[in-house]
PDB file of C-alpha atoms and ligand atoms in Angstrom:
ATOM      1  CA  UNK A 286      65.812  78.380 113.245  1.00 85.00           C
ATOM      2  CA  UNK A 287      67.198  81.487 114.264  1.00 90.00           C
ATOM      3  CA  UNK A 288      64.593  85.093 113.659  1.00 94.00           C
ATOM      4  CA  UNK A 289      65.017  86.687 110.313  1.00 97.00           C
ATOM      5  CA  UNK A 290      68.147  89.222 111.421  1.00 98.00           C
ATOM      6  CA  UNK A 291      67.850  92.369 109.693  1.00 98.00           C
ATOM      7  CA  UNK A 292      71.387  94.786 109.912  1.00 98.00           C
ATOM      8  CA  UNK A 293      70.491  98.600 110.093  1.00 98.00           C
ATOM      9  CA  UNK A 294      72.864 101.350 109.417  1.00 97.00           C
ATOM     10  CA  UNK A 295      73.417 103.213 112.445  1.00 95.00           C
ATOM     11  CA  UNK A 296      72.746 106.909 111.957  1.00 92.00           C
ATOM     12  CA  UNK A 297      71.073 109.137 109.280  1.00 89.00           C
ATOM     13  CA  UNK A 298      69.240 105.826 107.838  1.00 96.00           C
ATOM     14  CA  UNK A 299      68.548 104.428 110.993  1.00 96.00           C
ATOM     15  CA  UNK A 300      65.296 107.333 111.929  1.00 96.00           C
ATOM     16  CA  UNK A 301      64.146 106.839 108.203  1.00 96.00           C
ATOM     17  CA  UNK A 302      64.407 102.703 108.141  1.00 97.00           C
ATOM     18  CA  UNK A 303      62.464 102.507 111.622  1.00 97.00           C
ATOM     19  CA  UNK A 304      60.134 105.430 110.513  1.00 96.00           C
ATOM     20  CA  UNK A 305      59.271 102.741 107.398  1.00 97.00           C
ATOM     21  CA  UNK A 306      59.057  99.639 109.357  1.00 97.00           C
ATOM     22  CA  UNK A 307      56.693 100.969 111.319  1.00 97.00           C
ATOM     23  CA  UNK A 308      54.709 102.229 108.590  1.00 96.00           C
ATOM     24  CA  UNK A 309      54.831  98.105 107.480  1.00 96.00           C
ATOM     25  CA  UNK A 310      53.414  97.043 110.370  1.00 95.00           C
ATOM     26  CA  UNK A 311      56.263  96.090 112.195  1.00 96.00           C
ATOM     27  CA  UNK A 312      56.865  96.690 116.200  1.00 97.00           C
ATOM     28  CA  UNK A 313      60.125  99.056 116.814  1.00 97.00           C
ATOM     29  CA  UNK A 314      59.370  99.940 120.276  1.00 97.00           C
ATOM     30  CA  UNK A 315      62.652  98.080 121.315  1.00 96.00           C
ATOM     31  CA  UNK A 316      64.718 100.562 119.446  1.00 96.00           C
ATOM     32  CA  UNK A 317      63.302 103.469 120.413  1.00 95.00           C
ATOM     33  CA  UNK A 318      64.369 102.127 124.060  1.00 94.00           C
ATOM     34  CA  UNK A 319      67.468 100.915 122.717  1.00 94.00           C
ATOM     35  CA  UNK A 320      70.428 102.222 125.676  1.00 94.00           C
ATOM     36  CA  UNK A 321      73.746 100.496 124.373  1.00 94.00           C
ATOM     37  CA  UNK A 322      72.061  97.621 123.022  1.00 95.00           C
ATOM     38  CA  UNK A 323      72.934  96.392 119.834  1.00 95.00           C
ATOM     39  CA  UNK A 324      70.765  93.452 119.151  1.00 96.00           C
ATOM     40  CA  UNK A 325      67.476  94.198 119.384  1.00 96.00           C
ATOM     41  CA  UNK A 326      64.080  92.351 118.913  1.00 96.00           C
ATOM     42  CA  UNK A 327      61.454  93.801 116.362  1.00 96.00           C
ATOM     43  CA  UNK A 328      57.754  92.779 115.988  1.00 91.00           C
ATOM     44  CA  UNK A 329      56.992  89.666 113.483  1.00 86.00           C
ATOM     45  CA  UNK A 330      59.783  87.317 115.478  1.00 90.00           C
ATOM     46  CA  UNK A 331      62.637  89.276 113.551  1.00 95.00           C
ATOM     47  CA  UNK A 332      65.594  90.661 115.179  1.00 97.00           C
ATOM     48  CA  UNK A 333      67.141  94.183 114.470  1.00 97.00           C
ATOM     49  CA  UNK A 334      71.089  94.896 114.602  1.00 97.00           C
ATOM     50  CA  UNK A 335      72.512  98.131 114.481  1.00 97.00           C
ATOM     51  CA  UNK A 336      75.771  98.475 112.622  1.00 98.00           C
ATOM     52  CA  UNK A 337      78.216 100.980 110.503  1.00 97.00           C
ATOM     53  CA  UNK A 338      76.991 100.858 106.889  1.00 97.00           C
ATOM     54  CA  UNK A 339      80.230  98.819 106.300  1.00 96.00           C
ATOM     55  CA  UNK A 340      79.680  96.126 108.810  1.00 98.00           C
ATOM     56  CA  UNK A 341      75.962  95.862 107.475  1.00 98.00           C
ATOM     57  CA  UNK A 342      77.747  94.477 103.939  1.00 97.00           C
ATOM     58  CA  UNK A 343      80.074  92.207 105.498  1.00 97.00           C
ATOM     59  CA  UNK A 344      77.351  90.940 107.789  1.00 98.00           C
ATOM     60  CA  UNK A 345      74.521  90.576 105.426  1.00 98.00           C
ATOM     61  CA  UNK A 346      77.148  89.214 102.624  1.00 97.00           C
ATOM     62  CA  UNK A 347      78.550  86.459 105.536  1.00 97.00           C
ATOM     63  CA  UNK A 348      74.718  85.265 106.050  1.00 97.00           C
ATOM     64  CA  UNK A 349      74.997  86.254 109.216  1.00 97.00           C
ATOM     65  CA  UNK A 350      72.367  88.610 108.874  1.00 98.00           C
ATOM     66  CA  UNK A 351      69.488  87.860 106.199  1.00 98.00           C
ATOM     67  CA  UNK A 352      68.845  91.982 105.246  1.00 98.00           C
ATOM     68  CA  UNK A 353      70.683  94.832 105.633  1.00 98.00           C
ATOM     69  CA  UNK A 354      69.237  98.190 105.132  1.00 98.00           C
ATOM     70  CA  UNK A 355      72.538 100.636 103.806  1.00 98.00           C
ATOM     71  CA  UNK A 356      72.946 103.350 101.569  1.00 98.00           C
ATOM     72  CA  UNK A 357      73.905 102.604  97.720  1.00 98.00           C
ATOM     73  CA  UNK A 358      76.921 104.150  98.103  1.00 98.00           C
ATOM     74  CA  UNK A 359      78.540 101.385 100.408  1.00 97.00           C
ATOM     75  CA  UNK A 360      76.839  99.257  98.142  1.00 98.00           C
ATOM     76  CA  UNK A 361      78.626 100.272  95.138  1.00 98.00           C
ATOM     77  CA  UNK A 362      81.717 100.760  96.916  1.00 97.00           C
ATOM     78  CA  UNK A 363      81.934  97.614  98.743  1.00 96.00           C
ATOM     79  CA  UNK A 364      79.113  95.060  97.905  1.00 76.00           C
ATOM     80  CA  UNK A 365      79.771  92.739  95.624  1.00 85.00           C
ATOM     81  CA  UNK A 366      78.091  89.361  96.319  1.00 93.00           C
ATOM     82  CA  UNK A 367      75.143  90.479  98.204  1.00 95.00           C
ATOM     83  CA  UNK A 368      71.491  90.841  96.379  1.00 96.00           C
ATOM     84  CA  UNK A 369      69.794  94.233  96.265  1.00 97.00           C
ATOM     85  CA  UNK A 370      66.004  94.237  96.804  1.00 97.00           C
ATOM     86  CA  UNK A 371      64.590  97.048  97.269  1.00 98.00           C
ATOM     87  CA  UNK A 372      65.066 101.097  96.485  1.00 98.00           C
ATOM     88  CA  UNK A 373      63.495 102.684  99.793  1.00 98.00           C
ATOM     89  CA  UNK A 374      63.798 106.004  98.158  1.00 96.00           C
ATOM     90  CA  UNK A 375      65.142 107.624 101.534  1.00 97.00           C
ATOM     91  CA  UNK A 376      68.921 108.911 102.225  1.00 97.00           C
ATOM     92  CA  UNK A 377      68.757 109.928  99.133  1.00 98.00           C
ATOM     93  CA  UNK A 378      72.449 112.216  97.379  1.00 98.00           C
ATOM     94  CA  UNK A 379      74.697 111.478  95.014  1.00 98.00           C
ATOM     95  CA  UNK A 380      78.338 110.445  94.118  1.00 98.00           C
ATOM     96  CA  UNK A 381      80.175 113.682  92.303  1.00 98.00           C
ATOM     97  CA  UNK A 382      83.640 114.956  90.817  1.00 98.00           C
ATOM     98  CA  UNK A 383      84.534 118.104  92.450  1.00 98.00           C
ATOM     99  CA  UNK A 384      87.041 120.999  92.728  1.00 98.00           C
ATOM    100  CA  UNK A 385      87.918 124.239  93.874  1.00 97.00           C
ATOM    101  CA  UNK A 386      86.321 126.957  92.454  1.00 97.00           C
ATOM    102  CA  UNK A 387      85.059 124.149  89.734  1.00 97.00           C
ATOM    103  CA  UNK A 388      88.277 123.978  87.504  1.00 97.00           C
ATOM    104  CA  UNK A 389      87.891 121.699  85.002  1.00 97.00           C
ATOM    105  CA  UNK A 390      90.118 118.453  85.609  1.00 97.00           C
ATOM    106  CA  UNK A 391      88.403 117.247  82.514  1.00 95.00           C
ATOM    107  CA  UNK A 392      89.834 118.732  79.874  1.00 93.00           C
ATOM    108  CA  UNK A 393      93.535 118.656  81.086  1.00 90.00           C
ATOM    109  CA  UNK A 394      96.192 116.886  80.319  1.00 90.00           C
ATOM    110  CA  UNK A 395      98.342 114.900  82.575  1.00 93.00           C
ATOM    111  CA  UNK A 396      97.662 112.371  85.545  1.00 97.00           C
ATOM    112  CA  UNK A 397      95.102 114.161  88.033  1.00 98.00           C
ATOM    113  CA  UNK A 398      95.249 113.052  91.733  1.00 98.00           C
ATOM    114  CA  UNK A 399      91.843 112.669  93.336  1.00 98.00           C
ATOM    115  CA  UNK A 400      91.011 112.071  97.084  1.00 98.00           C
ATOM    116  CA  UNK A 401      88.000 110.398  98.173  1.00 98.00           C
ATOM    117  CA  UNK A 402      86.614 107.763 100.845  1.00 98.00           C
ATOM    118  CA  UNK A 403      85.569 105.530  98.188  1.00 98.00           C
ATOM    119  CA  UNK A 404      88.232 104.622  95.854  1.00 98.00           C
ATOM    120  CA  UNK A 405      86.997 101.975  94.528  1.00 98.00           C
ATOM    121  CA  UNK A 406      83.648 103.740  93.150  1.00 98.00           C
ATOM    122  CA  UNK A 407      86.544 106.614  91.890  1.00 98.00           C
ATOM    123  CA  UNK A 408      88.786 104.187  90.330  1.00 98.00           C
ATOM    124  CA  UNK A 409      85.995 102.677  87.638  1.00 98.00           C
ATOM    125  CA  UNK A 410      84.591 106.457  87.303  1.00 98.00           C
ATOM    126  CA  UNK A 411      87.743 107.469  86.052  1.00 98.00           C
ATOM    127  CA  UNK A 412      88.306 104.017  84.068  1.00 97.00           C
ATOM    128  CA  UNK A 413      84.828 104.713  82.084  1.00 97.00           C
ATOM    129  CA  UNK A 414      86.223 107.908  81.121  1.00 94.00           C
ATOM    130  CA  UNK A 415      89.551 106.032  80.278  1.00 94.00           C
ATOM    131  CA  UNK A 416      91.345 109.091  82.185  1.00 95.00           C
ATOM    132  CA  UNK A 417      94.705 107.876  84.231  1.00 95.00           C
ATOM    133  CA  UNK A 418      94.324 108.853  87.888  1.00 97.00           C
ATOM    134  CA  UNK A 419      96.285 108.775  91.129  1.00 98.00           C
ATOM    135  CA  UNK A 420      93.191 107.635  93.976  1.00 98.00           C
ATOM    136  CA  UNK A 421      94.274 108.757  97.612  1.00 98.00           C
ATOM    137  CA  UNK A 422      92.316 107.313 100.750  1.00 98.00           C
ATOM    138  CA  UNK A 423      90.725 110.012 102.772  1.00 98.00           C
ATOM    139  CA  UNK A 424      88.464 108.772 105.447  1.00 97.00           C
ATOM    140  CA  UNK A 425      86.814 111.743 106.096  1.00 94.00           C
ATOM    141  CA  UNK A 426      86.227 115.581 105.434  1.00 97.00           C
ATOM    142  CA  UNK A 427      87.503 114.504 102.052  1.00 98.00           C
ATOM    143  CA  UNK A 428      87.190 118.399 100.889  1.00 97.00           C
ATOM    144  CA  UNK A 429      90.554 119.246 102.946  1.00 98.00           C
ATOM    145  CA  UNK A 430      92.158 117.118 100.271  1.00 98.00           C
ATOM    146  CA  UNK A 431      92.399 119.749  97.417  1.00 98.00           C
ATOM    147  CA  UNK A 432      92.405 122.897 100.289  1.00 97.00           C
ATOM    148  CA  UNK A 433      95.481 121.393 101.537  1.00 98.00           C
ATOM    149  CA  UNK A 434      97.184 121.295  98.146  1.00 97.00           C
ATOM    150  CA  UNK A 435      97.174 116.876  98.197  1.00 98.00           C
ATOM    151  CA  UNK A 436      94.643 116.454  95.537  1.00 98.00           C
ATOM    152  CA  UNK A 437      93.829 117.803  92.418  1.00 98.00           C
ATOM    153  CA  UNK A 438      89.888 116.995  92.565  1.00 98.00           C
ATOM    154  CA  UNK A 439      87.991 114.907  95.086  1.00 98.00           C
ATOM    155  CA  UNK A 440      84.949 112.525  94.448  1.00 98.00           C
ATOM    156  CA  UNK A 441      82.281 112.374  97.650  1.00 98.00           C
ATOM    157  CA  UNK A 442      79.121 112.440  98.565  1.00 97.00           C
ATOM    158  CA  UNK A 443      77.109 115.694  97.948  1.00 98.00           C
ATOM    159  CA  UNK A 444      73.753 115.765 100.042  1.00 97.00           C
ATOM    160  CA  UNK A 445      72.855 119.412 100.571  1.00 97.00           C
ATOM    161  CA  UNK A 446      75.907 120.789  98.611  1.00 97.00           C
ATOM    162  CA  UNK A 447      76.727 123.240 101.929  1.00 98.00           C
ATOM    163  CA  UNK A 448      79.948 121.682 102.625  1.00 97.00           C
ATOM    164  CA  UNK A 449      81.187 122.170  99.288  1.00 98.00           C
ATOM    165  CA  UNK A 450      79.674 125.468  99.106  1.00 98.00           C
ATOM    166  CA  UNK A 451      81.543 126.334 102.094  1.00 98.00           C
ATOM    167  CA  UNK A 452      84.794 125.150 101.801  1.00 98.00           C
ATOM    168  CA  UNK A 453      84.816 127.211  97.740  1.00 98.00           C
ATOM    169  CA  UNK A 454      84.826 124.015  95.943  1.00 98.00           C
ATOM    170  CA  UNK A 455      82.216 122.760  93.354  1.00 98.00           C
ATOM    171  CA  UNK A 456      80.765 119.796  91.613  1.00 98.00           C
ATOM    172  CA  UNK A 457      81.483 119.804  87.901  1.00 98.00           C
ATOM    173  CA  UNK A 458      80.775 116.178  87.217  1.00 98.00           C
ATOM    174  CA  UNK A 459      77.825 113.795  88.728  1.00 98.00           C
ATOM    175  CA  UNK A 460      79.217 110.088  88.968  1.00 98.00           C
ATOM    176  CA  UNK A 461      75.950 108.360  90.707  1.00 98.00           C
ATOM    177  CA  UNK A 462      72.646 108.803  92.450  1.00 98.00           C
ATOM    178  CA  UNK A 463      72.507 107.291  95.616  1.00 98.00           C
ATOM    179  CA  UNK A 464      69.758 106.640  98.133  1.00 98.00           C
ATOM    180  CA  UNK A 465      69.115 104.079 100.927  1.00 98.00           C
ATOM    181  CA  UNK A 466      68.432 100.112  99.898  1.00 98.00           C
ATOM    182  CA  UNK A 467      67.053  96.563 100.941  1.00 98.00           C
ATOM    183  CA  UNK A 468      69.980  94.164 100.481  1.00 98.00           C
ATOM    184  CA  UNK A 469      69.626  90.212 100.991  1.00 98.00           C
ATOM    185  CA  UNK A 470      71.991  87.560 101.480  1.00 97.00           C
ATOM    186  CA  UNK A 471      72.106  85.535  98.797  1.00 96.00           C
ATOM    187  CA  UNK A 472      71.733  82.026 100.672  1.00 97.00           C
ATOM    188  CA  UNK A 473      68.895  83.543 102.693  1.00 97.00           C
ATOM    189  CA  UNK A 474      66.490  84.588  99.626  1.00 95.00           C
ATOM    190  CA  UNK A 475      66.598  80.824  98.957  1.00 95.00           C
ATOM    191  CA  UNK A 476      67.117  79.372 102.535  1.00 96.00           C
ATOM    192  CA  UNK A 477      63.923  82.317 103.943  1.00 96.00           C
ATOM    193  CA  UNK A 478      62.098  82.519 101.001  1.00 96.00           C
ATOM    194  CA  UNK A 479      58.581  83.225 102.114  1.00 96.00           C
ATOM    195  CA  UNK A 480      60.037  85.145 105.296  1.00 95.00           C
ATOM    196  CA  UNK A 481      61.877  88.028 103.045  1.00 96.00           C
ATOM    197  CA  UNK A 482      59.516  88.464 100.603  1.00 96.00           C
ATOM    198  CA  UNK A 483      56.924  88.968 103.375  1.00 95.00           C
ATOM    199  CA  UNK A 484      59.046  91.368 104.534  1.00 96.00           C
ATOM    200  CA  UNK A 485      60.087  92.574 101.414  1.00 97.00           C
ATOM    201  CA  UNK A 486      56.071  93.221 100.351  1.00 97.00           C
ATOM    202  CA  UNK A 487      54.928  95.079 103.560  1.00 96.00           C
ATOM    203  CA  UNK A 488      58.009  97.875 102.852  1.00 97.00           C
ATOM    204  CA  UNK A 489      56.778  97.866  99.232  1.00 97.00           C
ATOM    205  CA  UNK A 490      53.452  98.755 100.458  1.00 97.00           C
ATOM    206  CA  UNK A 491      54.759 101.146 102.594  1.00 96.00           C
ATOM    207  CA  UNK A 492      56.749 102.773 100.406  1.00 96.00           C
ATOM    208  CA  UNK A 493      53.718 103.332  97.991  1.00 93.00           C
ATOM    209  CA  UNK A 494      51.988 104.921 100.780  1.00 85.00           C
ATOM    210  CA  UNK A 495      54.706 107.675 101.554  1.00 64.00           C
TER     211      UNK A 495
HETATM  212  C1  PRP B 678      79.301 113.664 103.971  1.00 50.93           C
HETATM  213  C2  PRP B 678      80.142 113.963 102.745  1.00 50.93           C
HETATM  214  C3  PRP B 678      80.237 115.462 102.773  1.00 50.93           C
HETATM  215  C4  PRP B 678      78.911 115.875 103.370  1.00 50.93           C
HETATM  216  C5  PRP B 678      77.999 116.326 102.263  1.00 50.93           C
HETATM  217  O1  PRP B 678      80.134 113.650 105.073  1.00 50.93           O
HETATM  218  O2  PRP B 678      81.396 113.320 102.814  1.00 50.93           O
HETATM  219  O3  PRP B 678      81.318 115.879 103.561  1.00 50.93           O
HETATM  220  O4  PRP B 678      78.352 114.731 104.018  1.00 50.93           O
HETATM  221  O5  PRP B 678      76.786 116.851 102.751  1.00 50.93           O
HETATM  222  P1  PRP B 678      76.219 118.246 102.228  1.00 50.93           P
HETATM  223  O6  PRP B 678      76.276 118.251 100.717  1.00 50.93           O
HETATM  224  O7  PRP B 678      74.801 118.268 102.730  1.00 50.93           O
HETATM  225  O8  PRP B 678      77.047 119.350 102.830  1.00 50.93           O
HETATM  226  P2  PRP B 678      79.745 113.042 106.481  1.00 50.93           P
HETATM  227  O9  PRP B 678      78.940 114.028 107.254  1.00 50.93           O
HETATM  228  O10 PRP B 678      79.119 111.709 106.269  1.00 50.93           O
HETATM  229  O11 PRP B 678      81.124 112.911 107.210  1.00 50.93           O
HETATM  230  P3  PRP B 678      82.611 112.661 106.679  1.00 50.93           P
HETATM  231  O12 PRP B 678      83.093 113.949 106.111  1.00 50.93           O
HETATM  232  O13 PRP B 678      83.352 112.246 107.903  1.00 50.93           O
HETATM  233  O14 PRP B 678      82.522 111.578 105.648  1.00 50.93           O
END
């Protein structure tokens, strides 16, 4: 049987998700010396692979990787048969509405246009509040969108708030909180039962010892 494969999301998460494996117990000394490698071996026989947070849905959700370790916003976005396990309380933000100068898209009339990376997350937002919108793909520096005159509001990811701040625009509507999570494969919770929740336990311990 192949090691336990766990896909990390390259970037801000990745620090944070070593920082807590180690604090579990588990060997990372093979990412730290990383290079180009992409595959790497981690203490307990499990194997680490380091991935966009996109690629670690499609991989954990195609079983070829047991875990993933990905922000919730991906999750919501783009996860739709995998298992969630665990909040790991890190990476932590949240999904908002926002505009220039905060006008209130609200409480107009007519269809609003709204630019974002994540339109599907948009899409049911604005469903919920049974408002008709026009969702345009950015796929990144979303806050150009309404600068440039293309959209009327824009929904992103708001960590610090200094990008909005800087660029005049401003939230006027949470959507979600987000924040880093466990994911499983669904075929793997069955398949490596005692293996995940193994796992699973020594990050839970962890976690309560932040
Ligand atoms: C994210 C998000 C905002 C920014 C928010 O972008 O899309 O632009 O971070 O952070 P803040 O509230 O602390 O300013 P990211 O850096 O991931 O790049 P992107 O614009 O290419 O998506």
């Amino acid at each position: 049987m192949r090691p336990i494969r766990i896909a990390l999301t390259k970037g801000r998460l990745e620090k944070q998700s070593v920082e807590l494996f180690e604090k579990a117990g588990i060997d990372c000394s093979e990412i730290h010396n990383k290079g180009r490698r992409l595959i790497l071996p981690l203490g307990n026989g499990m194997e680490a692979v380091l991935a966009k947070a996109a690629d670690v849905i499609t991989y954990v959700e195609n079983g070829v990787c047991d875990i993933g370790i990905t922000g919730k916003d991906t999750i919501m976005e783009l996860g739709t048969s995998i298992f969630e396990i665990l909040d790991l309380g890190f990476g932590r933000c949240k999904f908002a509405v926002a505009t220039a100068g905060g006008k209130d898209i609200f409480s107009e009339l007519g269809t609003k246009t709204i630019a974002t990376k994540y339109p599907n997350v948009t899409r049911r937002f604005f469903e919920k509040q049974t408002m008709d919108v026009n969702v345009i793909k950015i796929e990144g520096s979303v806050e150009l969108a309404p600068l440039l005159g293309l959209s009327d509001a824009i929904v992103d990811i708001v960590e610090t708030g200094t990008t909005l701040k800087e660029n005049g625009l401003q939230v006027i509507r949470d959507v979600a909180p987000i924040s880093a999570r466990m994911i499983c494969n669904i075929a793997s919770l069955k398949l490596r039962q005692q293996e995940i929740e193994e796992f699973t336990q020594a990050l839970e311990k962890a976690l309560t010892q932040q």
